[in-house]
XYZ file of C-alpha atoms in Angstrom:
253
model
C 72.022 170.689 123.708
C 69.726 167.614 123.706
C 66.428 167.723 125.594
C 66.562 165.956 128.896
C 64.477 162.935 129.474
C 61.557 163.150 131.797
C 59.741 160.892 133.616
C 56.864 162.191 135.842
C 54.579 159.398 137.842
C 51.367 160.512 138.971
C 49.961 158.731 142.021
C 46.309 160.063 141.195
C 43.805 159.719 143.906
C 45.475 157.140 145.606
C 47.372 156.054 148.691
C 47.862 155.420 152.556
C 50.690 156.903 154.480
C 52.306 153.291 154.907
C 51.445 152.835 150.836
C 53.064 155.896 150.133
C 56.451 154.991 152.486
C 56.481 151.867 150.694
C 56.727 153.432 147.382
C 59.008 156.029 148.211
C 61.544 153.417 149.616
C 61.154 151.084 146.309
C 62.328 154.723 144.624
C 65.335 155.535 146.968
C 66.631 152.174 146.539
C 66.362 151.880 142.926
C 69.605 152.134 140.340
C 68.530 154.575 137.797
C 70.789 156.806 135.544
C 71.991 159.917 136.690
C 70.189 163.730 136.658
C 72.263 164.678 133.612
C 70.292 161.992 131.738
C 67.019 161.833 133.695
C 64.747 163.964 135.324
C 62.331 162.084 137.665
C 59.481 163.859 139.160
C 56.367 162.266 141.506
C 53.359 163.912 142.043
C 51.652 162.456 145.193
C 48.547 163.507 146.167
C 48.347 166.750 148.177
C 47.951 165.017 151.570
C 51.131 163.034 151.100
C 52.719 166.149 149.596
C 55.248 167.264 152.658
C 55.589 163.343 153.593
C 57.463 162.131 150.568
C 59.026 165.574 150.072
C 61.155 164.654 153.357
C 61.347 160.695 152.953
C 62.667 160.979 148.852
C 66.057 160.745 147.440
C 67.645 163.893 146.323
C 68.068 163.809 142.673
C 64.084 162.793 142.451
C 61.468 165.782 142.479
C 58.126 166.103 144.120
C 55.119 167.724 141.880
C 51.041 168.660 143.219
C 48.824 167.164 140.919
C 46.999 170.441 140.382
C 46.483 174.090 141.997
C 44.589 177.227 142.215
C 44.141 179.669 139.253
C 44.804 182.902 141.310
C 45.792 183.972 144.558
C 44.206 181.800 147.443
C 41.297 183.330 149.575
C 37.864 182.252 149.635
C 38.121 179.184 147.360
C 37.437 176.295 149.895
C 39.132 173.210 148.873
C 40.946 174.347 146.683
C 45.225 174.511 147.023
C 46.990 177.689 145.606
C 50.204 178.015 143.492
C 52.034 180.172 146.697
C 51.366 177.442 149.327
C 53.149 174.971 146.794
C 55.947 177.385 146.571
C 55.884 177.941 150.435
C 56.448 174.123 150.686
C 59.087 174.300 148.439
C 57.194 171.802 146.010
C 58.881 172.371 142.402
C 56.254 170.735 139.964
C 52.787 170.768 139.538
C 50.663 169.171 136.968
C 47.849 170.936 134.835
C 44.972 170.485 132.945
C 45.198 166.527 132.849
C 42.303 164.841 131.339
C 40.714 163.485 133.974
C 40.007 167.471 135.440
C 39.126 168.233 132.076
C 36.524 166.170 131.403
C 35.073 165.183 135.359
C 35.473 169.056 136.077
C 35.617 170.775 133.106
C 38.381 172.126 132.966
C 38.323 174.302 129.599
C 41.475 175.324 127.438
C 41.266 178.657 128.242
C 41.147 177.594 131.903
C 44.119 175.225 131.870
C 46.163 178.157 130.253
C 45.394 180.384 133.106
C 46.516 178.130 135.434
C 49.862 177.409 133.597
C 50.432 180.697 133.307
C 49.488 181.860 137.064
C 51.959 179.005 138.246
C 54.544 179.727 136.118
C 54.769 183.096 137.369
C 54.776 181.980 141.019
C 57.488 180.069 139.895
C 56.566 177.173 139.866
C 57.154 174.487 137.063
C 54.486 173.159 135.189
C 53.851 169.439 133.483
C 50.911 170.571 131.021
C 48.883 167.792 129.673
C 46.750 167.658 126.663
C 45.288 164.923 124.310
C 42.544 163.757 122.506
C 39.190 161.521 123.293
C 38.839 158.304 121.282
C 35.910 160.326 119.177
C 38.193 163.176 118.251
C 40.708 160.014 117.065
C 38.397 158.206 115.060
C 37.068 161.896 113.542
C 40.840 162.321 112.421
C 40.861 165.264 114.727
C 43.894 164.480 117.154
C 46.470 166.982 115.329
C 43.517 169.887 115.383
C 42.622 169.104 119.543
C 45.890 169.469 120.486
C 46.884 172.051 118.819
C 43.981 174.322 120.212
C 45.168 172.778 123.230
C 48.528 173.957 123.005
C 47.416 177.729 121.456
C 45.376 178.111 124.737
C 48.788 177.877 126.662
C 50.593 179.663 124.297
C 48.292 182.826 124.204
C 49.310 183.324 128.173
C 52.503 182.420 128.504
C 56.010 183.427 126.465
C 58.568 181.624 127.851
C 58.356 177.526 127.785
C 61.751 176.825 129.809
C 59.766 175.773 132.651
C 56.764 174.123 130.606
C 56.858 170.065 130.111
C 54.031 169.384 127.710
C 52.454 165.953 128.281
C 50.274 164.408 125.183
C 48.435 161.872 126.933
C 45.429 160.361 124.342
C 42.594 160.091 126.736
C 41.329 156.707 124.930
C 44.977 154.906 126.483
C 44.553 156.679 130.011
C 44.312 153.307 132.447
C 42.520 151.734 129.743
C 45.342 149.031 129.229
C 45.144 150.636 125.200
C 48.562 152.181 124.548
C 49.442 154.654 120.969
C 51.637 152.668 118.898
C 55.137 154.141 118.906
C 54.545 155.362 115.356
C 50.806 156.742 116.815
C 52.835 158.725 119.498
C 55.620 159.663 117.294
C 53.096 161.036 114.729
C 51.549 163.188 117.401
C 54.540 164.635 119.023
C 56.452 165.533 115.577
C 53.076 167.432 114.906
C 53.293 169.432 118.010
C 56.806 170.469 117.600
C 56.095 171.677 114.045
C 53.094 173.344 115.667
C 55.806 175.062 117.849
C 58.166 176.054 114.846
C 55.124 177.527 113.054
C 53.684 179.325 115.877
C 56.344 179.759 118.765
C 59.642 179.658 117.765
C 62.057 177.482 116.173
C 64.109 177.855 119.725
C 60.852 176.745 121.367
C 60.031 173.597 118.946
C 63.496 172.278 119.269
C 63.774 172.589 123.303
C 60.804 171.771 124.806
C 59.954 168.546 126.374
C 57.158 166.394 124.935
C 56.459 163.541 126.987
C 54.065 160.854 126.207
C 51.381 159.136 128.949
C 49.080 156.371 128.551
C 49.116 153.354 129.979
C 52.932 153.362 129.660
C 55.047 150.235 131.799
C 57.869 148.179 131.456
C 57.272 146.646 128.682
C 56.440 149.384 126.196
C 58.453 152.464 127.744
C 61.839 151.378 125.683
C 60.519 151.053 122.330
C 58.468 154.442 123.120
C 61.701 155.926 124.445
C 63.465 155.622 120.570
C 60.984 157.867 119.005
C 62.560 160.490 117.640
C 60.209 163.517 119.341
C 59.104 161.351 122.244
C 61.351 163.056 125.248
C 59.928 160.679 128.285
C 56.642 159.855 129.970
C 54.185 160.717 132.376
C 53.548 157.229 134.079
C 49.973 156.633 135.842
C 48.893 153.537 137.529
C 52.418 152.238 136.839
C 54.340 154.598 138.741
C 52.451 152.885 141.732
C 54.603 149.774 141.399
C 58.040 148.730 141.114
C 58.143 148.998 137.304
C 58.058 152.146 137.761
C 62.075 151.787 138.032
C 62.024 149.975 134.770
C 60.218 153.049 133.059
C 62.783 155.566 134.481
C 65.696 153.308 132.748
C 63.812 153.878 129.668
C 65.762 157.268 129.402
C 69.132 155.286 128.858
C 67.555 154.553 125.173
C 68.310 158.371 124.330
C 71.691 157.919 125.718
C 72.625 155.094 123.273
């Protein structure tokens, strides 16, 4: 049972109705491998979720960029997991480094969010990654292990979780982890699962890479044994996102 390649497009806080329709048209016309080869999920801002879900081709799916940590109620400005389920949005991104940094979301808070979203029936793209200071201090493995441990402490089933390793120093900076650097961290994470969760989860959980992935570097990154796909930022708003999806064919060969 191979791990199916996964490509997520995180549109972040971008887009107008017209721009969104244009991106969706590009995706709908794209020639990409079938669902047996690659799973494609795009994540527009909350306000565009229903529009994108309505217009998007049926073999691609939609994700929210965040959701609240518990049942809805008096939480002004938040969107609950239950609302996403009600809108039939299957996926949610949780713990993106921008939220960890800008909104001080802690490892524990992210773990709670992942557990709550899964309990409501959502599938989760859970994000982890180290800062430049942490990498230069040689603590990358310790940092991502701690972040993963905080999630593992709250959940027992990893079937509906994709883990996205995104080195913070590579997000939107144009700096990319080399394929060897990405593979090294992905392999360390898989070993962490082997040692702390189970051999089955270590073998089956998809660990995807994010951080300035583009049409030019995606094939080489996809060739790494433990890189199971991508979470793409800026490039997911451009036609080259199609090239990144097509990098999935590297795994088939």
